[in-house]
PDB file of C-alpha atoms and ligand atoms in Angstrom:
ATOM      1  CA  MET A   1      22.890  19.759  30.303  1.00  0.00           C
ATOM      2  CA  TYR A   2      20.529  17.614  28.229  1.00  0.00           C
ATOM      3  CA  ARG A   3      21.641  14.606  26.310  1.00  0.00           C
ATOM      4  CA  MET A   4      20.780  14.897  22.592  1.00  0.00           C
ATOM      5  CA  HIS A   5      19.332  11.373  22.430  1.00  0.00           C
ATOM      6  CA  GLU A   6      16.876  12.009  25.268  1.00  0.00           C
ATOM      7  CA  PHE A   7      15.882  15.369  23.842  1.00  0.00           C
ATOM      8  CA  ASN A   8      15.062  13.840  20.439  1.00  0.00           C
ATOM      9  CA  ILE A   9      13.052  10.998  21.933  1.00  0.00           C
ATOM     10  CA  GLY A  10      11.111  13.534  24.014  1.00  0.00           C
ATOM     11  CA  VAL A  11      10.140  15.511  20.900  1.00  0.00           C
ATOM     12  CA  LEU A  12       9.040  12.367  19.099  1.00  0.00           C
ATOM     13  CA  ASN A  13       7.067  11.080  22.089  1.00  0.00           C
ATOM     14  CA  MET A  14       4.929  14.155  22.329  1.00  0.00           C
ATOM     15  CA  SER A  15       3.577  13.710  18.828  1.00  0.00           C
ATOM     16  CA  VAL A  16       2.095  10.197  19.227  1.00  0.00           C
ATOM     17  CA  LYS A  17       1.018  10.275  22.881  1.00  0.00           C
ATOM     18  CA  GLY A  18      -2.689   9.449  23.068  1.00  0.00           C
ATOM     19  CA  LYS A  19      -2.953   8.787  19.314  1.00  0.00           C
ATOM     20  CA  THR A  20      -4.435   5.501  18.135  1.00  0.00           C
ATOM     21  CA  ALA A  21      -2.299   3.375  15.817  1.00  0.00           C
ATOM     22  CA  VAL A  22      -3.567   0.395  13.834  1.00  0.00           C
ATOM     23  CA  ILE A  23      -0.770  -1.911  12.684  1.00  0.00           C
ATOM     24  CA  THR A  24      -1.737  -4.771  10.368  1.00  0.00           C
ATOM     25  CA  GLY A  25       0.080  -8.089  10.767  1.00  0.00           C
ATOM     26  CA  SER A  26       1.541  -7.102  14.105  1.00  0.00           C
ATOM     27  CA  THR A  27       1.771 -10.189  16.311  1.00  0.00           C
ATOM     28  CA  SER A  28       5.353 -10.875  15.229  1.00  0.00           C
ATOM     29  CA  GLY A  29       8.384  -9.467  13.468  1.00  0.00           C
ATOM     30  CA  ILE A  30       8.394  -5.947  12.071  1.00  0.00           C
ATOM     31  CA  GLY A  31       4.730  -5.214  12.874  1.00  0.00           C
ATOM     32  CA  LEU A  32       5.192  -6.107  16.535  1.00  0.00           C
ATOM     33  CA  GLY A  33       8.437  -4.103  16.643  1.00  0.00           C
ATOM     34  CA  ILE A  34       6.600  -1.047  15.284  1.00  0.00           C
ATOM     35  CA  ALA A  35       3.727  -1.554  17.754  1.00  0.00           C
ATOM     36  CA  ARG A  36       6.230  -1.724  20.639  1.00  0.00           C
ATOM     37  CA  GLU A  37       7.985   1.500  19.606  1.00  0.00           C
ATOM     38  CA  LEU A  38       4.647   3.311  19.195  1.00  0.00           C
ATOM     39  CA  ALA A  39       3.351   2.025  22.557  1.00  0.00           C
ATOM     40  CA  LYS A  40       6.653   2.939  24.237  1.00  0.00           C
ATOM     41  CA  ALA A  41       6.140   6.484  22.919  1.00  0.00           C
ATOM     42  CA  GLY A  42       2.624   6.618  24.407  1.00  0.00           C
ATOM     43  CA  ALA A  43       0.377   5.668  21.478  1.00  0.00           C
ATOM     44  CA  ASN A  44      -2.593   3.374  21.962  1.00  0.00           C
ATOM     45  CA  VAL A  45      -2.106   0.409  19.656  1.00  0.00           C
ATOM     46  CA  ILE A  46      -4.356  -2.020  17.819  1.00  0.00           C
ATOM     47  CA  LEU A  47      -2.614  -5.263  16.959  1.00  0.00           C
ATOM     48  CA  ASN A  48      -3.827  -7.547  14.178  1.00  0.00           C
ATOM     49  CA  SER A  49      -3.367 -10.951  12.619  1.00  0.00           C
ATOM     50  CA  PHE A  50      -5.874 -13.529  11.376  1.00  0.00           C
ATOM     51  CA  THR A  51      -5.227 -16.264  13.957  1.00  0.00           C
ATOM     52  CA  ASN A  52      -7.236 -14.956  16.958  1.00  0.00           C
ATOM     53  CA  SER A  53      -5.288 -17.125  19.426  1.00  0.00           C
ATOM     54  CA  ARG A  54      -4.893 -16.654  23.169  1.00  0.00           C
ATOM     55  CA  ASP A  55      -1.249 -15.673  22.505  1.00  0.00           C
ATOM     56  CA  ASP A  56      -2.381 -12.879  20.148  1.00  0.00           C
ATOM     57  CA  HIS A  57      -4.550 -11.331  22.877  1.00  0.00           C
ATOM     58  CA  GLU A  58      -1.795 -11.822  25.464  1.00  0.00           C
ATOM     59  CA  ILE A  59       0.714  -9.920  23.327  1.00  0.00           C
ATOM     60  CA  ALA A  60      -1.662  -6.936  23.342  1.00  0.00           C
ATOM     61  CA  ALA A  61      -2.260  -7.258  27.105  1.00  0.00           C
ATOM     62  CA  SER A  62       1.466  -7.337  27.832  1.00  0.00           C
ATOM     63  CA  LEU A  63       2.096  -4.204  25.724  1.00  0.00           C
ATOM     64  CA  ALA A  64      -0.685  -2.412  27.620  1.00  0.00           C
ATOM     65  CA  GLU A  65       0.859  -3.381  30.945  1.00  0.00           C
ATOM     66  CA  GLU A  66       4.477  -2.656  29.975  1.00  0.00           C
ATOM     67  CA  PHE A  67       3.833   0.791  28.494  1.00  0.00           C
ATOM     68  CA  ASN A  68       0.671   1.883  30.319  1.00  0.00           C
ATOM     69  CA  VAL A  69      -1.295   2.452  27.107  1.00  0.00           C
ATOM     70  CA  SER A  70      -4.424   0.898  25.673  1.00  0.00           C
ATOM     71  CA  ALA A  71      -3.541  -2.098  23.480  1.00  0.00           C
ATOM     72  CA  LEU A  72      -6.106  -4.268  21.783  1.00  0.00           C
ATOM     73  CA  TYR A  73      -5.910  -7.247  19.443  1.00  0.00           C
ATOM     74  CA  ILE A  74      -8.422  -7.417  16.576  1.00  0.00           C
ATOM     75  CA  SER A  75      -8.514 -10.492  14.362  1.00  0.00           C
ATOM     76  CA  ALA A  76      -8.963  -9.746  10.653  1.00  0.00           C
ATOM     77  CA  ASP A  77      -7.740 -11.573   7.566  1.00  0.00           C
ATOM     78  CA  MET A  78      -5.942  -9.061   5.360  1.00  0.00           C
ATOM     79  CA  SER A  79      -6.614 -11.221   2.296  1.00  0.00           C
ATOM     80  CA  MET A  80     -10.341 -10.371   2.654  1.00  0.00           C
ATOM     81  CA  PRO A  81     -11.498  -6.860   1.635  1.00  0.00           C
ATOM     82  CA  SER A  82     -14.392  -6.890   4.132  1.00  0.00           C
ATOM     83  CA  ASP A  83     -12.065  -7.908   7.000  1.00  0.00           C
ATOM     84  CA  CYS A  84      -9.683  -5.051   6.117  1.00  0.00           C
ATOM     85  CA  ARG A  85     -12.485  -2.497   6.325  1.00  0.00           C
ATOM     86  CA  ASN A  86     -13.975  -4.133   9.450  1.00  0.00           C
ATOM     87  CA  LEU A  87     -10.600  -3.871  11.208  1.00  0.00           C
ATOM     88  CA  ILE A  88     -10.710  -0.077  10.883  1.00  0.00           C
ATOM     89  CA  ASP A  89     -14.436   0.074  11.748  1.00  0.00           C
ATOM     90  CA  LYS A  90     -13.866  -1.992  14.910  1.00  0.00           C
ATOM     91  CA  ALA A  91     -10.838   0.135  15.872  1.00  0.00           C
ATOM     92  CA  GLY A  92     -13.211   3.143  15.809  1.00  0.00           C
ATOM     93  CA  LYS A  93     -10.270   5.544  15.750  1.00  0.00           C
ATOM     94  CA  CYS A  94      -7.203   5.471  13.527  1.00  0.00           C
ATOM     95  CA  ASP A  95      -4.730   8.340  13.644  1.00  0.00           C
ATOM     96  CA  ILE A  96      -1.801   6.233  12.500  1.00  0.00           C
ATOM     97  CA  LEU A  97      -2.260   3.393  10.017  1.00  0.00           C
ATOM     98  CA  VAL A  98       0.688   1.076   9.438  1.00  0.00           C
ATOM     99  CA  ASN A  99       0.068  -1.330   6.564  1.00  0.00           C
ATOM    100  CA  ASN A 100       2.555  -4.044   7.435  1.00  0.00           C
ATOM    101  CA  ALA A 101       0.954  -7.482   6.862  1.00  0.00           C
ATOM    102  CA  GLY A 102       2.830  -9.374   4.200  1.00  0.00           C
ATOM    103  CA  ILE A 103       3.696 -12.833   2.940  1.00  0.00           C
ATOM    104  CA  GLN A 104       6.237 -14.192   0.460  1.00  0.00           C
ATOM    105  CA  HIS A 105       6.491 -17.041  -2.048  1.00  0.00           C
ATOM    106  CA  VAL A 106       9.552 -17.843  -4.125  1.00  0.00           C
ATOM    107  CA  ALA A 107       9.183 -19.580  -7.541  1.00  0.00           C
ATOM    108  CA  SER A 108       9.974 -18.891 -11.183  1.00  0.00           C
ATOM    109  CA  LEU A 109       7.277 -17.077 -13.154  1.00  0.00           C
ATOM    110  CA  THR A 110       6.241 -20.170 -15.086  1.00  0.00           C
ATOM    111  CA  ASP A 111       5.966 -22.250 -11.904  1.00  0.00           C
ATOM    112  CA  PHE A 112       4.351 -19.543  -9.762  1.00  0.00           C
ATOM    113  CA  PRO A 113       1.035 -20.906  -8.389  1.00  0.00           C
ATOM    114  CA  THR A 114      -1.882 -18.600  -9.289  1.00  0.00           C
ATOM    115  CA  GLU A 115      -3.267 -19.022  -5.767  1.00  0.00           C
ATOM    116  CA  ARG A 116       0.033 -17.711  -4.236  1.00  0.00           C
ATOM    117  CA  TRP A 117       0.121 -14.784  -6.690  1.00  0.00           C
ATOM    118  CA  ASP A 118      -3.445 -13.842  -5.724  1.00  0.00           C
ATOM    119  CA  ALA A 119      -2.757 -14.190  -1.981  1.00  0.00           C
ATOM    120  CA  ILE A 120       0.385 -12.035  -2.130  1.00  0.00           C
ATOM    121  CA  ILE A 121      -1.322  -9.302  -4.148  1.00  0.00           C
ATOM    122  CA  ALA A 122      -4.331  -9.408  -1.793  1.00  0.00           C
ATOM    123  CA  ILE A 123      -2.368  -9.288   1.497  1.00  0.00           C
ATOM    124  CA  ASN A 124       0.675  -7.198   0.491  1.00  0.00           C
ATOM    125  CA  LEU A 125      -1.127  -4.668  -1.729  1.00  0.00           C
ATOM    126  CA  ASN A 126      -4.939  -4.772  -1.859  1.00  0.00           C
ATOM    127  CA  SER A 127      -5.300  -4.759   1.949  1.00  0.00           C
ATOM    128  CA  ALA A 128      -3.584  -1.341   2.088  1.00  0.00           C
ATOM    129  CA  PHE A 129      -6.117   0.076  -0.387  1.00  0.00           C
ATOM    130  CA  HIS A 130      -9.034  -1.152   1.749  1.00  0.00           C
ATOM    131  CA  THR A 131      -7.634  -0.123   5.158  1.00  0.00           C
ATOM    132  CA  THR A 132      -6.529   3.285   3.876  1.00  0.00           C
ATOM    133  CA  ALA A 133      -9.912   3.969   2.238  1.00  0.00           C
ATOM    134  CA  ALA A 134     -11.595   3.116   5.557  1.00  0.00           C
ATOM    135  CA  ALA A 135      -9.102   5.044   7.721  1.00  0.00           C
ATOM    136  CA  LEU A 136      -8.909   8.363   5.829  1.00  0.00           C
ATOM    137  CA  PRO A 137     -12.393   9.555   6.921  1.00  0.00           C
ATOM    138  CA  LEU A 138     -11.401   8.872  10.582  1.00  0.00           C
ATOM    139  CA  MET A 139      -8.150  10.817  10.140  1.00  0.00           C
ATOM    140  CA  ARG A 140     -10.059  13.678   8.511  1.00  0.00           C
ATOM    141  CA  ASN A 141     -12.532  13.721  11.421  1.00  0.00           C
ATOM    142  CA  SER A 142      -9.756  13.945  13.999  1.00  0.00           C
ATOM    143  CA  GLY A 143      -7.786  16.483  11.921  1.00  0.00           C
ATOM    144  CA  TRP A 144      -4.489  14.579  11.739  1.00  0.00           C
ATOM    145  CA  GLY A 145      -3.251  11.355  10.226  1.00  0.00           C
ATOM    146  CA  ARG A 146      -0.292   9.260   9.187  1.00  0.00           C
ATOM    147  CA  VAL A 147      -0.292   6.382   6.711  1.00  0.00           C
ATOM    148  CA  VAL A 148       2.903   4.343   6.782  1.00  0.00           C
ATOM    149  CA  ASN A 149       3.218   1.481   4.323  1.00  0.00           C
ATOM    150  CA  ILE A 150       5.843  -1.168   4.951  1.00  0.00           C
ATOM    151  CA  ALA A 151       7.117  -1.807   1.436  1.00  0.00           C
ATOM    152  CA  SER A 152      10.594  -3.284   0.870  1.00  0.00           C
ATOM    153  CA  ALA A 153      13.815  -2.848  -1.077  1.00  0.00           C
ATOM    154  CA  HIS A 154      11.744  -4.973  -3.463  1.00  0.00           C
ATOM    155  CA  GLY A 155       9.419  -1.976  -3.856  1.00  0.00           C
ATOM    156  CA  LEU A 156      12.307  -0.210  -5.615  1.00  0.00           C
ATOM    157  CA  THR A 157      14.250  -3.025  -7.252  1.00  0.00           C
ATOM    158  CA  GLY A 158      13.622  -6.555  -8.522  1.00  0.00           C
ATOM    159  CA  SER A 159      14.860 -10.057  -7.765  1.00  0.00           C
ATOM    160  CA  PRO A 160      14.268 -13.228  -9.745  1.00  0.00           C
ATOM    161  CA  TYR A 161      11.650 -15.705  -8.474  1.00  0.00           C
ATOM    162  CA  LYS A 162       9.777 -13.080  -6.421  1.00  0.00           C
ATOM    163  CA  SER A 163       7.362 -11.822  -9.098  1.00  0.00           C
ATOM    164  CA  ALA A 164       4.264 -11.383  -6.932  1.00  0.00           C
ATOM    165  CA  TYR A 165       6.166  -9.874  -3.991  1.00  0.00           C
ATOM    166  CA  VAL A 166       8.091  -7.410  -6.189  1.00  0.00           C
ATOM    167  CA  ALA A 167       4.903  -6.455  -8.074  1.00  0.00           C
ATOM    168  CA  ALA A 168       2.945  -5.943  -4.826  1.00  0.00           C
ATOM    169  CA  LYS A 169       5.744  -3.914  -3.195  1.00  0.00           C
ATOM    170  CA  HIS A 170       6.170  -1.688  -6.285  1.00  0.00           C
ATOM    171  CA  GLY A 171       2.371  -1.338  -6.239  1.00  0.00           C
ATOM    172  CA  ILE A 172       2.261  -0.189  -2.632  1.00  0.00           C
ATOM    173  CA  VAL A 173       4.928   2.444  -3.358  1.00  0.00           C
ATOM    174  CA  GLY A 174       2.642   3.737  -6.142  1.00  0.00           C
ATOM    175  CA  LEU A 175      -0.412   3.660  -3.876  1.00  0.00           C
ATOM    176  CA  THR A 176       1.551   5.640  -1.260  1.00  0.00           C
ATOM    177  CA  LYS A 177       2.169   8.437  -3.796  1.00  0.00           C
ATOM    178  CA  VAL A 178      -1.521   8.667  -4.714  1.00  0.00           C
ATOM    179  CA  VAL A 179      -2.643   8.759  -1.053  1.00  0.00           C
ATOM    180  CA  ALA A 180      -0.083  11.520  -0.436  1.00  0.00           C
ATOM    181  CA  LEU A 181      -1.366  13.573  -3.383  1.00  0.00           C
ATOM    182  CA  GLU A 182      -5.023  13.136  -2.409  1.00  0.00           C
ATOM    183  CA  THR A 183      -4.255  14.343   1.145  1.00  0.00           C
ATOM    184  CA  ALA A 184      -1.544  16.883   0.266  1.00  0.00           C
ATOM    185  CA  GLU A 185      -3.455  19.933   1.522  1.00  0.00           C
ATOM    186  CA  GLU A 186      -4.549  18.211   4.751  1.00  0.00           C
ATOM    187  CA  PRO A 187      -2.553  17.448   7.939  1.00  0.00           C
ATOM    188  CA  ILE A 188      -2.209  13.869   6.739  1.00  0.00           C
ATOM    189  CA  THR A 189       0.890  12.255   5.223  1.00  0.00           C
ATOM    190  CA  ALA A 190       1.504   8.933   3.498  1.00  0.00           C
ATOM    191  CA  ASN A 191       4.940   7.358   3.119  1.00  0.00           C
ATOM    192  CA  ALA A 192       6.515   3.986   2.498  1.00  0.00           C
ATOM    193  CA  ILE A 193       9.392   2.418   4.422  1.00  0.00           C
ATOM    194  CA  CYS A 194      11.589   0.141   2.317  1.00  0.00           C
ATOM    195  CA  PRO A 195      13.622  -2.243   4.487  1.00  0.00           C
ATOM    196  CA  GLY A 196      16.302  -4.545   3.174  1.00  0.00           C
ATOM    197  CA  TYR A 197      16.715  -7.748   5.199  1.00  0.00           C
ATOM    198  CA  VAL A 198      15.459  -7.416   8.755  1.00  0.00           C
ATOM    199  CA  LEU A 199      16.302  -9.826  11.539  1.00  0.00           C
ATOM    200  CA  THR A 200      12.794 -11.061  12.408  1.00  0.00           C
ATOM    201  CA  PRO A 201      12.097 -14.406  14.132  1.00  0.00           C
ATOM    202  CA  LEU A 202      11.264 -15.789  10.673  1.00  0.00           C
ATOM    203  CA  VAL A 203      14.727 -14.912   9.332  1.00  0.00           C
ATOM    204  CA  GLU A 204      16.501 -15.888  12.607  1.00  0.00           C
ATOM    205  CA  ALA A 205      14.953 -19.378  12.400  1.00  0.00           C
ATOM    206  CA  GLN A 206      16.625 -20.015   9.026  1.00  0.00           C
ATOM    207  CA  ILE A 207      20.162 -19.439  10.364  1.00  0.00           C
ATOM    208  CA  PRO A 208      20.788 -22.718  12.272  1.00  0.00           C
ATOM    209  CA  ASP A 209      19.634 -24.900   9.344  1.00  0.00           C
ATOM    210  CA  THR A 210      21.881 -23.100   6.880  1.00  0.00           C
ATOM    211  CA  MET A 211      24.811 -23.286   9.342  1.00  0.00           C
ATOM    212  CA  GLN A 212      24.351 -27.030   9.572  1.00  0.00           C
ATOM    213  CA  LYS A 213      23.718 -27.585   5.848  1.00  0.00           C
ATOM    214  CA  TYR A 214      26.908 -25.783   4.699  1.00  0.00           C
ATOM    215  CA  GLY A 215      29.048 -26.252   7.827  1.00  0.00           C
ATOM    216  CA  MET A 216      29.237 -22.462   8.190  1.00  0.00           C
ATOM    217  CA  THR A 217      29.474 -20.172  11.195  1.00  0.00           C
ATOM    218  CA  ARG A 218      26.498 -17.971  12.082  1.00  0.00           C
ATOM    219  CA  ASP A 219      28.471 -14.951  10.890  1.00  0.00           C
ATOM    220  CA  ASP A 220      29.261 -16.599   7.517  1.00  0.00           C
ATOM    221  CA  VAL A 221      25.611 -17.471   6.951  1.00  0.00           C
ATOM    222  CA  ILE A 222      24.508 -13.922   7.717  1.00  0.00           C
ATOM    223  CA  LYS A 223      27.223 -12.105   5.751  1.00  0.00           C
ATOM    224  CA  ASN A 224      27.829 -14.466   2.823  1.00  0.00           C
ATOM    225  CA  VAL A 225      24.459 -16.122   2.299  1.00  0.00           C
ATOM    226  CA  MET A 226      21.712 -13.850   3.580  1.00  0.00           C
ATOM    227  CA  LEU A 227      23.165 -10.382   3.174  1.00  0.00           C
ATOM    228  CA  THR A 228      24.974 -10.650  -0.167  1.00  0.00           C
ATOM    229  CA  ARG A 229      22.818  -7.832  -1.616  1.00  0.00           C
ATOM    230  CA  GLN A 230      23.019  -5.626   1.495  1.00  0.00           C
ATOM    231  CA  PRO A 231      26.372  -3.780   1.219  1.00  0.00           C
ATOM    232  CA  SER A 232      26.503  -2.973   4.950  1.00  0.00           C
ATOM    233  CA  ARG A 233      26.376  -6.755   5.643  1.00  0.00           C
ATOM    234  CA  GLU A 234      24.157  -5.856   8.615  1.00  0.00           C
ATOM    235  CA  PHE A 235      20.460  -6.532   9.133  1.00  0.00           C
ATOM    236  CA  ALA A 236      18.089  -3.649   9.731  1.00  0.00           C
ATOM    237  CA  THR A 237      16.324  -4.077  13.084  1.00  0.00           C
ATOM    238  CA  VAL A 238      12.649  -3.889  13.966  1.00  0.00           C
ATOM    239  CA  GLU A 239      13.517  -1.121  16.452  1.00  0.00           C
ATOM    240  CA  GLN A 240      15.060   0.948  13.650  1.00  0.00           C
ATOM    241  CA  ILE A 241      11.919   0.515  11.566  1.00  0.00           C
ATOM    242  CA  GLY A 242       9.744   1.410  14.572  1.00  0.00           C
ATOM    243  CA  GLY A 243      11.912   4.491  15.132  1.00  0.00           C
ATOM    244  CA  THR A 244      11.424   5.492  11.488  1.00  0.00           C
ATOM    245  CA  VAL A 245       7.642   5.213  11.937  1.00  0.00           C
ATOM    246  CA  LEU A 246       7.963   7.466  15.004  1.00  0.00           C
ATOM    247  CA  TYR A 247       9.945   9.986  12.948  1.00  0.00           C
ATOM    248  CA  LEU A 248       7.239   9.961  10.248  1.00  0.00           C
ATOM    249  CA  CYS A 249       4.659  10.624  12.999  1.00  0.00           C
ATOM    250  CA  SER A 250       6.638  13.552  14.395  1.00  0.00           C
ATOM    251  CA  SER A 251       6.168  17.177  13.374  1.00  0.00           C
ATOM    252  CA  ASN A 252       9.676  17.059  11.857  1.00  0.00           C
ATOM    253  CA  ALA A 253       8.079  14.963   9.098  1.00  0.00           C
ATOM    254  CA  ASP A 254       5.049  17.179   8.435  1.00  0.00           C
ATOM    255  CA  GLN A 255       6.376  17.932   4.940  1.00  0.00           C
ATOM    256  CA  VAL A 256       7.550  14.397   4.245  1.00  0.00           C
ATOM    257  CA  THR A 257       4.840  12.802   2.122  1.00  0.00           C
ATOM    258  CA  GLY A 258       4.569  10.555  -0.908  1.00  0.00           C
ATOM    259  CA  THR A 259       8.100   9.287  -0.575  1.00  0.00           C
ATOM    260  CA  THR A 260      10.081   6.198   0.380  1.00  0.00           C
ATOM    261  CA  ILE A 261      12.623   5.805   3.174  1.00  0.00           C
ATOM    262  CA  SER A 262      15.088   2.960   2.681  1.00  0.00           C
ATOM    263  CA  LEU A 263      16.634   1.018   5.567  1.00  0.00           C
ATOM    264  CA  ASP A 264      18.597  -1.361   3.378  1.00  0.00           C
ATOM    265  CA  GLY A 265      22.304  -0.895   4.196  1.00  0.00           C
ATOM    266  CA  GLY A 266      22.916   0.500   0.691  1.00  0.00           C
ATOM    267  CA  TRP A 267      21.100  -2.221  -1.327  1.00  0.00           C
ATOM    268  CA  THR A 268      19.283   0.242  -3.597  1.00  0.00           C
ATOM    269  CA  ALA A 269      22.431   2.352  -4.068  1.00  0.00           C
ATOM    270  CA  LEU A 270      24.064  -0.477  -6.029  1.00  0.00           C
TER     271      LEU A 270
HETATM  272  P1  NAD B 301       6.352 -11.945   9.808  1.00  0.00           P
HETATM  273  O1  NAD B 301       5.968 -13.194   9.080  1.00  0.00           O
HETATM  274  O2  NAD B 301       7.204 -12.035  11.015  1.00  0.00           O
HETATM  275  O3  NAD B 301       5.054 -11.111  10.187  1.00  0.00           O
HETATM  276  C1  NAD B 301       3.998 -11.016   9.303  1.00  0.00           C
HETATM  277  C2  NAD B 301       2.776 -10.651  10.105  1.00  0.00           C
HETATM  278  O4  NAD B 301       1.670 -10.591   9.191  1.00  0.00           O
HETATM  279  C3  NAD B 301       2.399 -11.677  11.174  1.00  0.00           C
HETATM  280  O5  NAD B 301       1.907 -10.995  12.320  1.00  0.00           O
HETATM  281  C4  NAD B 301       1.292 -12.473  10.515  1.00  0.00           C
HETATM  282  O6  NAD B 301       0.385 -13.028  11.448  1.00  0.00           O
HETATM  283  C5  NAD B 301       0.626 -11.390   9.695  1.00  0.00           C
HETATM  284  N1  NAD B 301      -0.163 -11.884   8.589  1.00  0.00           N
HETATM  285  C6  NAD B 301       0.194 -12.730   7.603  1.00  0.00           C
HETATM  286  N2  NAD B 301      -0.867 -12.969   6.804  1.00  0.00           N
HETATM  287  C7  NAD B 301      -1.902 -12.233   7.295  1.00  0.00           C
HETATM  288  C8  NAD B 301      -3.256 -12.074   6.923  1.00  0.00           C
HETATM  289  N3  NAD B 301      -3.790 -12.717   5.886  1.00  0.00           N
HETATM  290  N4  NAD B 301      -4.026 -11.248   7.666  1.00  0.00           N
HETATM  291  C9  NAD B 301      -3.534 -10.613   8.751  1.00  0.00           C
HETATM  292  N5  NAD B 301      -2.255 -10.739   9.154  1.00  0.00           N
HETATM  293  C10 NAD B 301      -1.452 -11.547   8.430  1.00  0.00           C
HETATM  294  O7  NAD B 301       7.022 -11.034   8.671  1.00  0.00           O
HETATM  295  P2  NAD B 301       7.948  -9.745   8.792  1.00  0.00           P
HETATM  296  O8  NAD B 301       9.284 -10.165   8.330  1.00  0.00           O
HETATM  297  O9  NAD B 301       7.808  -9.062  10.091  1.00  0.00           O
HETATM  298  O10 NAD B 301       7.304  -8.826   7.628  1.00  0.00           O
HETATM  299  C11 NAD B 301       6.398  -7.764   7.885  1.00  0.00           C
HETATM  300  C12 NAD B 301       6.343  -6.850   6.660  1.00  0.00           C
HETATM  301  O11 NAD B 301       7.640  -6.346   6.368  1.00  0.00           O
HETATM  302  C13 NAD B 301       5.878  -7.553   5.386  1.00  0.00           C
HETATM  303  O12 NAD B 301       5.053  -6.694   4.628  1.00  0.00           O
HETATM  304  C14 NAD B 301       7.176  -7.828   4.659  1.00  0.00           C
HETATM  305  O13 NAD B 301       6.996  -7.928   3.274  1.00  0.00           O
HETATM  306  C15 NAD B 301       7.969  -6.599   5.034  1.00  0.00           C
HETATM  307  N6  NAD B 301       9.427  -6.758   4.904  1.00  0.00           N
HETATM  308  C16 NAD B 301      10.094  -7.716   5.620  1.00  0.00           C
HETATM  309  C17 NAD B 301      11.481  -7.824   5.475  1.00  0.00           C
HETATM  310  C18 NAD B 301      12.312  -8.846   6.260  1.00  0.00           C
HETATM  311  O14 NAD B 301      13.486  -9.024   5.962  1.00  0.00           O
HETATM  312  N7  NAD B 301      11.762  -9.503   7.267  1.00  0.00           N
HETATM  313  C19 NAD B 301      12.155  -6.978   4.588  1.00  0.00           C
HETATM  314  C20 NAD B 301      11.424  -6.023   3.882  1.00  0.00           C
HETATM  315  C21 NAD B 301      10.057  -5.918   4.049  1.00  0.00           C
END
């Protein structure tokens, strides 16, 4: 008797084994979580950030050792068009492209620094145009490809004080649709994942300060400060997002293209 869970994982594994995945912004948080799930399923992974530190290379080495795949770190600044294209050129192969790198800045429209607006649009949106344009010929050569863009609930809805982020995330949802239409008759798909709040180290680090500032418990901070717009009052996890990428890479998702998948605990149902 097989267990359903194992059977499903087996089906998903088969589809990415030996494929090469490039994940932008993947030395921490969601990007690293996606890289881990892909490596666990047998994909060779290319990690990226712009820092080029010893730690960055060690993260790749430890993934290679843990999952017995090839894992490489390539430094490239996703705010620079030439770096975006060089990342794909240096990778040499790109069956799965996950556009994940992203930054945030919170300020009212009239106070929003032009430099922050430009950086957010460059990293959160423009980089995906450049990497995708460079990766599509490689996918066409190998006869299969998956583009997965990490958008956000903010790709589908707005929030005050996040003008650049909301604009970039809506933009990447639009870009996803165009990539899907331009590849519709090929064995290539393009989709966007729209997480609500995800418990990344960045978010985790904010909890103790808020607990201390308001004299709240950890649970209160999470449920009544951080997750007020997420009806489930639960974070999405990086493993769940990685698992969604695996689903999009599986043959079950061959006809899923040009769409968004929300992991937001009901945020966009409100
Ligand atoms: P994070 O800060 O933990 O990770 C961001 C990654 O991007 C890091 O590896 C960082 O080095 C890299 N990066 C930043 N600037 C870069 C640049 N110029 N060039 C190359 N790499 C760069 O953030 P995260 O929370 O894991 O977010 C990852 C993605 O998920 C982002 O696109 C973010 O908008 C999106 N997202 C996050 C959440 C959340 O709650 N954490 C929710 C929805 C969407």
